[in-house]
Amino acid sequence: MNFSDLDRAIRKEKIAKVVSFFRSNGDKFSAEQYSQLGNIERLKLISETIEAISPGYRQKYYELEAKKPAEKRIRIPAEFNLKDVVDSAEGEETTEKGLEIFYINRLAHMCRDAQRRMVYELLRDYNKKYANYPSVTFNLQDRKNIDRMILDLHRYFIAETRGNVVGLRILQKELGRAGIYQSDIEDLRKQGYGVLAQGYVNCMELKDKAIKEEIELLKDDDTQSYGVKTVIDEKGDTNHLFVFDIPCFGQMSVHIYEDDLISKLSDKEYKWPIYQRDNILLTEYASQFQEEFMLENAEDLVNALASLKNKKDAHEIAVKAGFTKDEISQVHNQSTDEKGDAR
């Protein structure tokens, strides 16, 4: 058995699943149709879509949790379904909206991941075809260059959809210089690259709209911990994040790019570090360590958490316990020692 060919077949099957869904159901994420749904209906649509196009999210979640000490892993039941998240959120409007933001953002990135896989498969096919001419093959380790191709291709299809003739000409030249020609673009079109591009744009626009709605809700509920966080990434670029400590679920952070959104949060800076950047899931489940700590210190959990040296653990337990922003502030401010706890 050729395992390389098998891996590629599996990857292509995953891409096809995402494309197939958005070809037949992408209109559900258009602003017109999506706006007709209530919060829980939106969350159900998102959760059902993720279950349909990316059931492998569970394995990715297990792999991430496996990196933690055993007692700090958050285990989910074998029969877990994202419907469980929807059911546990129902009735708390800011929670419903926070989870909508988190999971629609996840869905957008599933479209982008499928675009990335599609381009890599195109380049692998090219390299295989011209294996005897290494000087004309693509360096698949040059992620910066390939990421630029992926983005330019995305922009090409969106420009085409919007009738931006000038943009199309510029992007054609850019892609040609990178070694991607019109025949490659047509090949990607047949595979559904344009479908993925529109799916990504729709989901990101819905995420931004949901953040605006959440900000208005949170203004009326001054007890919750949220705000904008400015961070510098590994490339040295400045990024703005919308952060919300969703009570009983966990810390959520998503990128925001719109000046209007950043402006709306200008007086609401998120004070604490971003502790959870690689989230696959946000659920009400807690780890053994978190559950035992909450039970052992039920009578004075605020002070017990403030005494924890590991502020990441303290913050995560505070959010799982449903603490208000003032209680979370007490947890952080009563102790300035940020060193790791041996527990």
Short mmCIF file of N, CA, C and O in Angstrom, two decimals, residues 78-124:
data_model
loop_
_atom_site.label_atom_id
_atom_site.label_comp_id
_atom_site.label_asym_id
_atom_site.label_seq_id
_atom_site.Cartn_x
_atom_site.Cartn_y
_atom_site.Cartn_z
N ALA A 78 -17.53 10.15 24.95
CA ALA A 78 -17.31 9.53 23.63
C ALA A 78 -18.42 9.90 22.65
O ALA A 78 -18.19 10.03 21.45
N GLU A 79 -19.64 10.10 23.18
CA GLU A 79 -20.78 10.40 22.31
C GLU A 79 -21.00 11.91 22.16
O GLU A 79 -22.05 12.36 21.69
N PHE A 80 -20.00 12.70 22.53
CA PHE A 80 -20.13 14.16 22.49
C PHE A 80 -20.52 14.65 21.10
O PHE A 80 -20.01 14.18 20.08
N ASN A 81 -21.43 15.63 21.08
CA ASN A 81 -21.85 16.28 19.85
C ASN A 81 -21.98 17.77 20.15
O ASN A 81 -22.32 18.14 21.28
N LEU A 82 -21.72 18.62 19.18
CA LEU A 82 -21.81 20.06 19.41
C LEU A 82 -23.22 20.50 19.79
O LEU A 82 -23.41 21.60 20.33
N LYS A 83 -24.20 19.65 19.55
CA LYS A 83 -25.57 19.94 20.01
C LYS A 83 -25.58 20.09 21.53
O LYS A 83 -26.39 20.85 22.08
N ASP A 84 -24.68 19.36 22.22
CA ASP A 84 -24.60 19.47 23.68
C ASP A 84 -24.24 20.90 24.10
O ASP A 84 -24.74 21.40 25.11
N VAL A 85 -23.37 21.54 23.32
CA VAL A 85 -22.96 22.91 23.62
C VAL A 85 -24.16 23.85 23.44
O VAL A 85 -24.41 24.73 24.26
N VAL A 86 -24.91 23.64 22.36
CA VAL A 86 -26.08 24.47 22.08
C VAL A 86 -27.08 24.34 23.23
O VAL A 86 -27.60 25.35 23.75
N ASP A 87 -27.35 23.12 23.65
CA ASP A 87 -28.32 22.87 24.71
C ASP A 87 -27.90 23.53 26.03
O ASP A 87 -28.73 24.10 26.74
N SER A 88 -26.61 23.45 26.34
CA SER A 88 -26.14 24.00 27.62
C SER A 88 -26.09 25.53 27.62
O SER A 88 -26.06 26.15 28.68
N ALA A 89 -26.07 26.14 26.42
CA ALA A 89 -26.00 27.60 26.33
C ALA A 89 -27.38 28.25 26.31
O ALA A 89 -27.51 29.44 26.64
N GLU A 90 -28.40 27.50 25.95
CA GLU A 90 -29.72 28.08 25.70
C GLU A 90 -30.27 28.81 26.93
O GLU A 90 -30.23 28.30 28.04
N GLY A 91 -30.74 30.02 26.68
CA GLY A 91 -31.35 30.79 27.75
C GLY A 91 -30.48 31.92 28.27
O GLY A 91 -30.97 32.83 28.93
N GLU A 92 -29.16 31.86 28.00
CA GLU A 92 -28.24 32.92 28.41
C GLU A 92 -27.78 33.66 27.15
O GLU A 92 -26.93 33.17 26.41
N GLU A 93 -28.36 34.83 26.91
CA GLU A 93 -28.18 35.49 25.61
C GLU A 93 -26.72 35.82 25.31
O GLU A 93 -26.25 35.62 24.19
N THR A 94 -25.99 36.36 26.30
CA THR A 94 -24.59 36.72 26.04
C THR A 94 -23.75 35.47 25.81
O THR A 94 -22.79 35.50 25.04
N THR A 95 -24.12 34.37 26.47
CA THR A 95 -23.41 33.10 26.26
C THR A 95 -23.71 32.55 24.87
O THR A 95 -22.80 32.12 24.15
N GLU A 96 -24.96 32.58 24.47
CA GLU A 96 -25.34 32.14 23.13
C GLU A 96 -24.55 32.91 22.07
O GLU A 96 -24.01 32.33 21.13
N LYS A 97 -24.50 34.23 22.25
CA LYS A 97 -23.83 35.08 21.26
C LYS A 97 -22.32 34.86 21.28
O LYS A 97 -21.66 34.83 20.23
N GLY A 98 -21.74 34.68 22.48
CA GLY A 98 -20.31 34.43 22.59
C GLY A 98 -19.91 33.14 21.89
O GLY A 98 -18.89 33.08 21.19
N LEU A 99 -20.72 32.10 22.07
CA LEU A 99 -20.43 30.82 21.42
C LEU A 99 -20.66 30.90 19.92
O LEU A 99 -19.95 30.26 19.14
N GLU A 100 -21.64 31.71 19.50
CA GLU A 100 -21.84 31.93 18.06
C GLU A 100 -20.58 32.54 17.45
O GLU A 100 -20.11 32.10 16.40
N ILE A 101 -20.02 33.55 18.12
CA ILE A 101 -18.79 34.19 17.63
C ILE A 101 -17.67 33.18 17.53
O ILE A 101 -16.97 33.09 16.51
N PHE A 102 -17.49 32.40 18.59
CA PHE A 102 -16.38 31.44 18.63
C PHE A 102 -16.52 30.40 17.52
O PHE A 102 -15.56 30.13 16.78
N TYR A 103 -17.70 29.81 17.38
CA TYR A 103 -17.87 28.70 16.45
C TYR A 103 -18.02 29.16 14.99
O TYR A 103 -17.61 28.43 14.08
N ILE A 104 -18.57 30.35 14.73
CA ILE A 104 -18.61 30.82 13.34
C ILE A 104 -17.19 31.18 12.89
O ILE A 104 -16.84 31.01 11.72
N ASN A 105 -16.37 31.64 13.83
CA ASN A 105 -14.96 31.90 13.53
C ASN A 105 -14.25 30.59 13.19
O ASN A 105 -13.45 30.52 12.25
N ARG A 106 -14.55 29.53 13.95
CA ARG A 106 -13.98 28.21 13.67
C ARG A 106 -14.40 27.75 12.27
O ARG A 106 -13.59 27.20 11.52
N LEU A 107 -15.66 27.98 11.93
CA LEU A 107 -16.17 27.55 10.63
C LEU A 107 -15.47 28.30 9.49
O LEU A 107 -15.12 27.70 8.47
N ALA A 108 -15.26 29.60 9.67
CA ALA A 108 -14.55 30.38 8.66
C ALA A 108 -13.16 29.81 8.44
O ALA A 108 -12.71 29.67 7.29
N HIS A 109 -12.48 29.46 9.51
CA HIS A 109 -11.12 28.93 9.38
C HIS A 109 -11.10 27.52 8.80
O HIS A 109 -10.09 27.11 8.21
N MET A 110 -12.20 26.79 8.90
CA MET A 110 -12.28 25.50 8.22
C MET A 110 -12.30 25.71 6.71
O MET A 110 -11.71 24.93 5.95
N CYS A 111 -12.98 26.77 6.26
CA CYS A 111 -12.95 27.11 4.83
C CYS A 111 -11.54 27.49 4.41
O CYS A 111 -11.04 27.05 3.37
N ARG A 112 -10.87 28.30 5.22
CA ARG A 112 -9.51 28.72 4.88
C ARG A 112 -8.55 27.53 4.90
O ARG A 112 -7.66 27.42 4.05
N ASP A 113 -8.71 26.61 5.86
CA ASP A 113 -7.85 25.43 5.92
C ASP A 113 -8.04 24.57 4.67
O ASP A 113 -7.07 24.00 4.14
N ALA A 114 -9.28 24.45 4.20
CA ALA A 114 -9.55 23.67 2.99
C ALA A 114 -8.90 24.35 1.77
O ALA A 114 -8.37 23.68 0.88
N GLN A 115 -8.93 25.68 1.73
CA GLN A 115 -8.24 26.41 0.66
C GLN A 115 -6.74 26.10 0.69
O GLN A 115 -6.12 25.86 -0.35
N ARG A 116 -6.19 26.12 1.88
CA ARG A 116 -4.75 25.87 2.04
C ARG A 116 -4.40 24.45 1.54
O ARG A 116 -3.44 24.27 0.79
N ARG A 117 -5.20 23.48 1.96
CA ARG A 117 -4.94 22.10 1.53
C ARG A 117 -5.04 21.98 0.01
O ARG A 117 -4.26 21.27 -0.62
N MET A 118 -6.01 22.66 -0.57
CA MET A 118 -6.22 22.58 -2.01
C MET A 118 -5.01 23.12 -2.77
O MET A 118 -4.57 22.53 -3.77
N VAL A 119 -4.46 24.23 -2.30
CA VAL A 119 -3.29 24.81 -2.96
C VAL A 119 -2.08 23.90 -2.81
O VAL A 119 -1.32 23.67 -3.76
N TYR A 120 -1.88 23.36 -1.62
CA TYR A 120 -0.75 22.45 -1.41
C TYR A 120 -0.86 21.22 -2.30
O TYR A 120 0.15 20.74 -2.84
N GLU A 121 -2.08 20.71 -2.48
CA GLU A 121 -2.26 19.56 -3.36
C GLU A 121 -1.92 19.93 -4.81
O GLU A 121 -1.31 19.15 -5.55
N LEU A 122 -2.31 21.13 -5.23
CA LEU A 122 -1.98 21.61 -6.58
C LEU A 122 -0.47 21.67 -6.76
O LEU A 122 0.06 21.20 -7.79
N LEU A 123 0.23 22.19 -5.78
CA LEU A 123 1.68 22.33 -5.87
C LEU A 123 2.37 20.96 -5.81
O LEU A 123 3.39 20.75 -6.48
N ARG A 124 1.83 20.07 -4.98
CA ARG A 124 2.41 18.72 -4.92
C ARG A 124 2.27 18.01 -6.26
O ARG A 124 3.19 17.32 -6.72
#
